[in-house]
Short mmCIF file of N, CA and C in Angstrom, two decimals:
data_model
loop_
_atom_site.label_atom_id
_atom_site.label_comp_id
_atom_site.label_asym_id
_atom_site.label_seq_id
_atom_site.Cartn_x
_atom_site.Cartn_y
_atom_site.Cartn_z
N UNK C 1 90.60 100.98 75.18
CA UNK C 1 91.61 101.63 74.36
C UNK C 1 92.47 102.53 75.21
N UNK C 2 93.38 101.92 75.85
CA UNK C 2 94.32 102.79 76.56
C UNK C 2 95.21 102.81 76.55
N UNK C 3 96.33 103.37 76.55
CA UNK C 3 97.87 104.27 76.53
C UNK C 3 98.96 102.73 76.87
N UNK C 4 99.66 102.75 75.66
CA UNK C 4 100.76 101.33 75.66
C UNK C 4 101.35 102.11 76.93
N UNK C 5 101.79 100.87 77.49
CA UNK C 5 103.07 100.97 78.78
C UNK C 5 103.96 100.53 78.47
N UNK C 6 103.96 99.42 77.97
CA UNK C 6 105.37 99.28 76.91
C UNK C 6 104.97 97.71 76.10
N UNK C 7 105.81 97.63 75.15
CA UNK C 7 105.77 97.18 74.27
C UNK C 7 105.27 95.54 74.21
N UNK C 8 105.67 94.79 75.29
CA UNK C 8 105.12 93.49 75.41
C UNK C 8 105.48 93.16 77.33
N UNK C 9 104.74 91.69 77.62
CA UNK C 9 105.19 91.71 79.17
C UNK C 9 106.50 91.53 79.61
N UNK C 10 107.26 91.03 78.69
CA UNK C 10 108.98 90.71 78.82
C UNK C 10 109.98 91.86 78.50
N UNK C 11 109.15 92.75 77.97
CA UNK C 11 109.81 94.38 77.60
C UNK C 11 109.85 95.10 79.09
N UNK C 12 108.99 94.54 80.00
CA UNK C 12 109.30 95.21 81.28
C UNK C 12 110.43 95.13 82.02
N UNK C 13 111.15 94.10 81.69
CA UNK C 13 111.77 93.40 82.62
C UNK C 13 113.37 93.30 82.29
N UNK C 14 113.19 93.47 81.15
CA UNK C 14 114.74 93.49 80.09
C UNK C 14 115.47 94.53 80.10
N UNK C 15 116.88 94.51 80.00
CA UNK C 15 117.27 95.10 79.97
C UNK C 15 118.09 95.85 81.69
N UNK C 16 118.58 96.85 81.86
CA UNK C 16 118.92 97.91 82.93
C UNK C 16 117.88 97.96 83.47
N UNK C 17 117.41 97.65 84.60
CA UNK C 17 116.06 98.05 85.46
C UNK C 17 114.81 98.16 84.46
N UNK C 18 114.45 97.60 83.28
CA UNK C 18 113.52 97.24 82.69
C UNK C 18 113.35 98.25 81.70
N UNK C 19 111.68 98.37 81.19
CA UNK C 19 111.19 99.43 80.28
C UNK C 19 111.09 100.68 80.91
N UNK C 20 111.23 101.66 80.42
CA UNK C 20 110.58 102.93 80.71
C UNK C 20 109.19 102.94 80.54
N UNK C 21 108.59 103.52 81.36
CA UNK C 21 106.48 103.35 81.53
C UNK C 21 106.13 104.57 80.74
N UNK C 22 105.31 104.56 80.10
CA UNK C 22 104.98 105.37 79.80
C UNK C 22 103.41 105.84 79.36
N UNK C 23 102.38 107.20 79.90
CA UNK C 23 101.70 106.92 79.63
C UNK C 23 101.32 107.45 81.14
N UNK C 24 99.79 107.53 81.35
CA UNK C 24 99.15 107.58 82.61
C UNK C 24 99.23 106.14 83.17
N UNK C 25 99.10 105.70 84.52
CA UNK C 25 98.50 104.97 85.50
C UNK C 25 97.09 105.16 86.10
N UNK C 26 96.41 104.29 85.69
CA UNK C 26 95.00 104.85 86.51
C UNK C 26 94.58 103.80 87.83
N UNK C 27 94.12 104.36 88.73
CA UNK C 27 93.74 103.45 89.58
C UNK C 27 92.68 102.86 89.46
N UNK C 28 92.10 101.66 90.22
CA UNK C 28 90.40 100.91 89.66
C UNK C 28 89.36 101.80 89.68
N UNK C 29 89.94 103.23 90.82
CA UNK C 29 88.34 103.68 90.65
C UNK C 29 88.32 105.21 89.62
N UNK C 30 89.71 104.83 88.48
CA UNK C 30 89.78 106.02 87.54
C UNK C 30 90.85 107.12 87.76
N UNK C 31 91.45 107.39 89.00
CA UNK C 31 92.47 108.17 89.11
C UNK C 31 93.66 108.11 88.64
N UNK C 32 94.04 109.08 87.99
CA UNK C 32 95.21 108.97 87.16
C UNK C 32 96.25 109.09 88.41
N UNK C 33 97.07 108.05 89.25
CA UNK C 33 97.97 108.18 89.98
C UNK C 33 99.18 108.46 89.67
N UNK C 34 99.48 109.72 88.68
CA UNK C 34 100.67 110.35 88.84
C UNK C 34 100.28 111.59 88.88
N UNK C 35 99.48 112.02 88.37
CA UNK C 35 99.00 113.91 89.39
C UNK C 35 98.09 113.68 90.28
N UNK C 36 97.32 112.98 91.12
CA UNK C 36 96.62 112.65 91.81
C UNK C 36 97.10 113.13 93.19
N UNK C 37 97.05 113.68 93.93
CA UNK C 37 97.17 114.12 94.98
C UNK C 37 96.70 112.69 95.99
N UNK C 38 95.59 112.23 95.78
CA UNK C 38 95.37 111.34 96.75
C UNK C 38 96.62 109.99 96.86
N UNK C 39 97.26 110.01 95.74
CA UNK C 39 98.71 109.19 95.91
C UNK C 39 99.97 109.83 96.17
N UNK C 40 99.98 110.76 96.80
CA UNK C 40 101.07 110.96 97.18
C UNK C 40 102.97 110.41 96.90
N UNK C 41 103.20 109.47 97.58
CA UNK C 41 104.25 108.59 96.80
C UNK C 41 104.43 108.20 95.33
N UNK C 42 103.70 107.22 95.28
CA UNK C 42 103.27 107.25 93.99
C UNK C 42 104.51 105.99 93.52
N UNK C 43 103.99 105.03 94.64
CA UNK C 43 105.55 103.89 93.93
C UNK C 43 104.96 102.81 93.59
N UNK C 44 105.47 102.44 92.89
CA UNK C 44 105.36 100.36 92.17
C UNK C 44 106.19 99.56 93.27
N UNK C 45 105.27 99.18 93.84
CA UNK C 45 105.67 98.14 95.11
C UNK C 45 106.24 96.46 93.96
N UNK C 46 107.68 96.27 94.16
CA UNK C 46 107.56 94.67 93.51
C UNK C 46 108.74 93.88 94.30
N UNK C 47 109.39 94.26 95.24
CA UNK C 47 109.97 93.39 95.95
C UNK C 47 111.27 92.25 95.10
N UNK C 48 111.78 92.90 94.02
CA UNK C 48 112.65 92.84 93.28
C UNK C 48 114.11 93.36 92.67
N UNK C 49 115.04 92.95 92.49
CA UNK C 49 116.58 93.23 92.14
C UNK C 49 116.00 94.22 91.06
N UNK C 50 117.07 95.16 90.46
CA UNK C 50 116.96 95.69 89.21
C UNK C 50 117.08 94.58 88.12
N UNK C 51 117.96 93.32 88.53
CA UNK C 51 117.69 92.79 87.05
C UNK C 51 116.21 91.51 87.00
N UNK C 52 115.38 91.53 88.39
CA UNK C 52 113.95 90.88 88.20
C UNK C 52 114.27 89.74 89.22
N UNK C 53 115.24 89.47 89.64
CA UNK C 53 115.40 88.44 90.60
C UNK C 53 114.43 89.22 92.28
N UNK C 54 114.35 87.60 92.68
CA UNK C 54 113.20 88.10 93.71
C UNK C 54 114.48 88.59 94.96
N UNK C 55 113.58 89.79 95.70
CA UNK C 55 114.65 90.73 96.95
C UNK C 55 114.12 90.14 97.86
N UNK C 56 115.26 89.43 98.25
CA UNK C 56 114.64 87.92 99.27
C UNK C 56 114.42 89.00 100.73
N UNK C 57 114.73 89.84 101.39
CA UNK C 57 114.93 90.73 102.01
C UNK C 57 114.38 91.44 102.14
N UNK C 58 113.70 91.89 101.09
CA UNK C 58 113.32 93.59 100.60
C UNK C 58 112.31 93.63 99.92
N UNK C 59 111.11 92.46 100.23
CA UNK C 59 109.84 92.07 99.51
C UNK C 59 108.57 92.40 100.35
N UNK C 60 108.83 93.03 101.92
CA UNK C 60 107.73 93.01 102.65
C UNK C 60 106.69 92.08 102.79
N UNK C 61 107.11 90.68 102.32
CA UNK C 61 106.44 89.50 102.39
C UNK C 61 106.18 89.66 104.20
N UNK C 62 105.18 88.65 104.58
CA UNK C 62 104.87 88.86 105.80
C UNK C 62 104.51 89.91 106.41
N UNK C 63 104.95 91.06 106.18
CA UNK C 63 105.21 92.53 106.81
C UNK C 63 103.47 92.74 107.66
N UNK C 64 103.57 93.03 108.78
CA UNK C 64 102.54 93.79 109.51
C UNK C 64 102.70 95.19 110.10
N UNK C 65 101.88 95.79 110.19
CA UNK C 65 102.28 96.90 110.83
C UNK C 65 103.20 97.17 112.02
N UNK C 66 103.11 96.36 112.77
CA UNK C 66 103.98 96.59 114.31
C UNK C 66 105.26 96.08 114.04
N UNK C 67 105.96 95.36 112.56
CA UNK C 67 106.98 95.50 112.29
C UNK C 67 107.54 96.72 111.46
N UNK C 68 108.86 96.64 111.58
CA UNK C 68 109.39 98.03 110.87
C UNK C 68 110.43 96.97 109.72
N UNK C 69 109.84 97.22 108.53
CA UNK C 69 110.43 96.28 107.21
C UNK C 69 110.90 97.49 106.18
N UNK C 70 112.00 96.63 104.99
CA UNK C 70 111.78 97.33 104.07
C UNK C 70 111.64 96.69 102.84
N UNK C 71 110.98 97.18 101.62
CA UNK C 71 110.80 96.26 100.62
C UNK C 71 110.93 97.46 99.38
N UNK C 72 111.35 96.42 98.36
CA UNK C 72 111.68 97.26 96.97
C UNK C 72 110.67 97.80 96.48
N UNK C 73 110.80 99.12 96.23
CA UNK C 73 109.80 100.04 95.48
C UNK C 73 110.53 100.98 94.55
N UNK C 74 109.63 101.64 92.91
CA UNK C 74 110.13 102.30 92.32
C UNK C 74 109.09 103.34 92.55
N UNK C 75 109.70 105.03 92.30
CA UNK C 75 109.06 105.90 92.44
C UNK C 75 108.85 105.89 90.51
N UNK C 76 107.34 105.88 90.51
CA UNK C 76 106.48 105.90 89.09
C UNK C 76 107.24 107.30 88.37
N UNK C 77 107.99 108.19 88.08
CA UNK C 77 108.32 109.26 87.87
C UNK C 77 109.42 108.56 87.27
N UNK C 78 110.02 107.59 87.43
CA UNK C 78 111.55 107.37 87.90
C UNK C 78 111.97 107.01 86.17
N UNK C 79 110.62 106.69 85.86
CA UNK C 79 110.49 105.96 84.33
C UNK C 79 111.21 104.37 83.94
N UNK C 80 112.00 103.65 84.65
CA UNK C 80 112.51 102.70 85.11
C UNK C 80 111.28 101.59 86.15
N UNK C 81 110.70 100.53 85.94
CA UNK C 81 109.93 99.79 86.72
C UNK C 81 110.68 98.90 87.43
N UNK C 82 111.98 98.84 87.54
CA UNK C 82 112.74 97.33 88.49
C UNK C 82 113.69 98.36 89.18
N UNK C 83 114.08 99.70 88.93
CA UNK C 83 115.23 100.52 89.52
C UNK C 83 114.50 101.08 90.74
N UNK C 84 114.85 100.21 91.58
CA UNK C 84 113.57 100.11 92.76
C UNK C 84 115.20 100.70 94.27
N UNK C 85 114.26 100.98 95.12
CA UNK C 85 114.92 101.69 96.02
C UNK C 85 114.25 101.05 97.62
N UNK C 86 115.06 100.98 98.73
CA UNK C 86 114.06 100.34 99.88
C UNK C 86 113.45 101.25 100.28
N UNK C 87 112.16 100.92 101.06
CA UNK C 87 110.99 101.71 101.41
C UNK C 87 110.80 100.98 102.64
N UNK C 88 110.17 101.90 103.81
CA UNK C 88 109.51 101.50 104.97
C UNK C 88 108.46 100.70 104.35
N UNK C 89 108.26 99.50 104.37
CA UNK C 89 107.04 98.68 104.02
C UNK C 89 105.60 99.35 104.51
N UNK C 90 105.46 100.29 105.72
CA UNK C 90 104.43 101.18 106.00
C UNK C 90 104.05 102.17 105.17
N UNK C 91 105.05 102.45 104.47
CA UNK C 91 104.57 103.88 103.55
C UNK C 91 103.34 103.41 102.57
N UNK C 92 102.20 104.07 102.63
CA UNK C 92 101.12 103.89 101.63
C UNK C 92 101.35 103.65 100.37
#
């Protein structure tokens, strides 16, 4: 029994950079990763346009460490899940 994120799986995606999230995030081992200190950043890694098309570019597909990449991420705060911004593919 836990906290809607939004309304169905196609409600994410619709629209201006998708649904607004709402609600905690918890991680597998229970941490709520938006006051959590141990997440720091705190982004939705999805390698995607704002309107859901794949960021052929900007997906950190392949990515290893000894490259320097960037791939689409939203900061979880942002309330938007596709209004994604590039990120060093290294950032945790």
């Amino acid at each position: 029994q836990g906290q809607l994120l939004a309304k169905s799986w196609s409600s994410l995606f619709e629209g201006q950079s998708g649904a607004a999230l709402r609600g905690p995030i918890y991680s597998f081992n229970g941490r709520n990763i938006l006051t959590d200190p141990l997440w720091p950043h705190r982004l939705a890694w999805h390698g995607s346009t704002p309107r859901g098309g794949h960021a052929h570019r900007w997906d950190c597909q392949g990515w290893r460490s000894s490259n320097v990449a960037e791939g689409m991420a939203t900061a979880l705060g942002e309330g938007r899940l596709l209004a994604g911004h590039r990120h060093n593919c290294s950032t945790p």
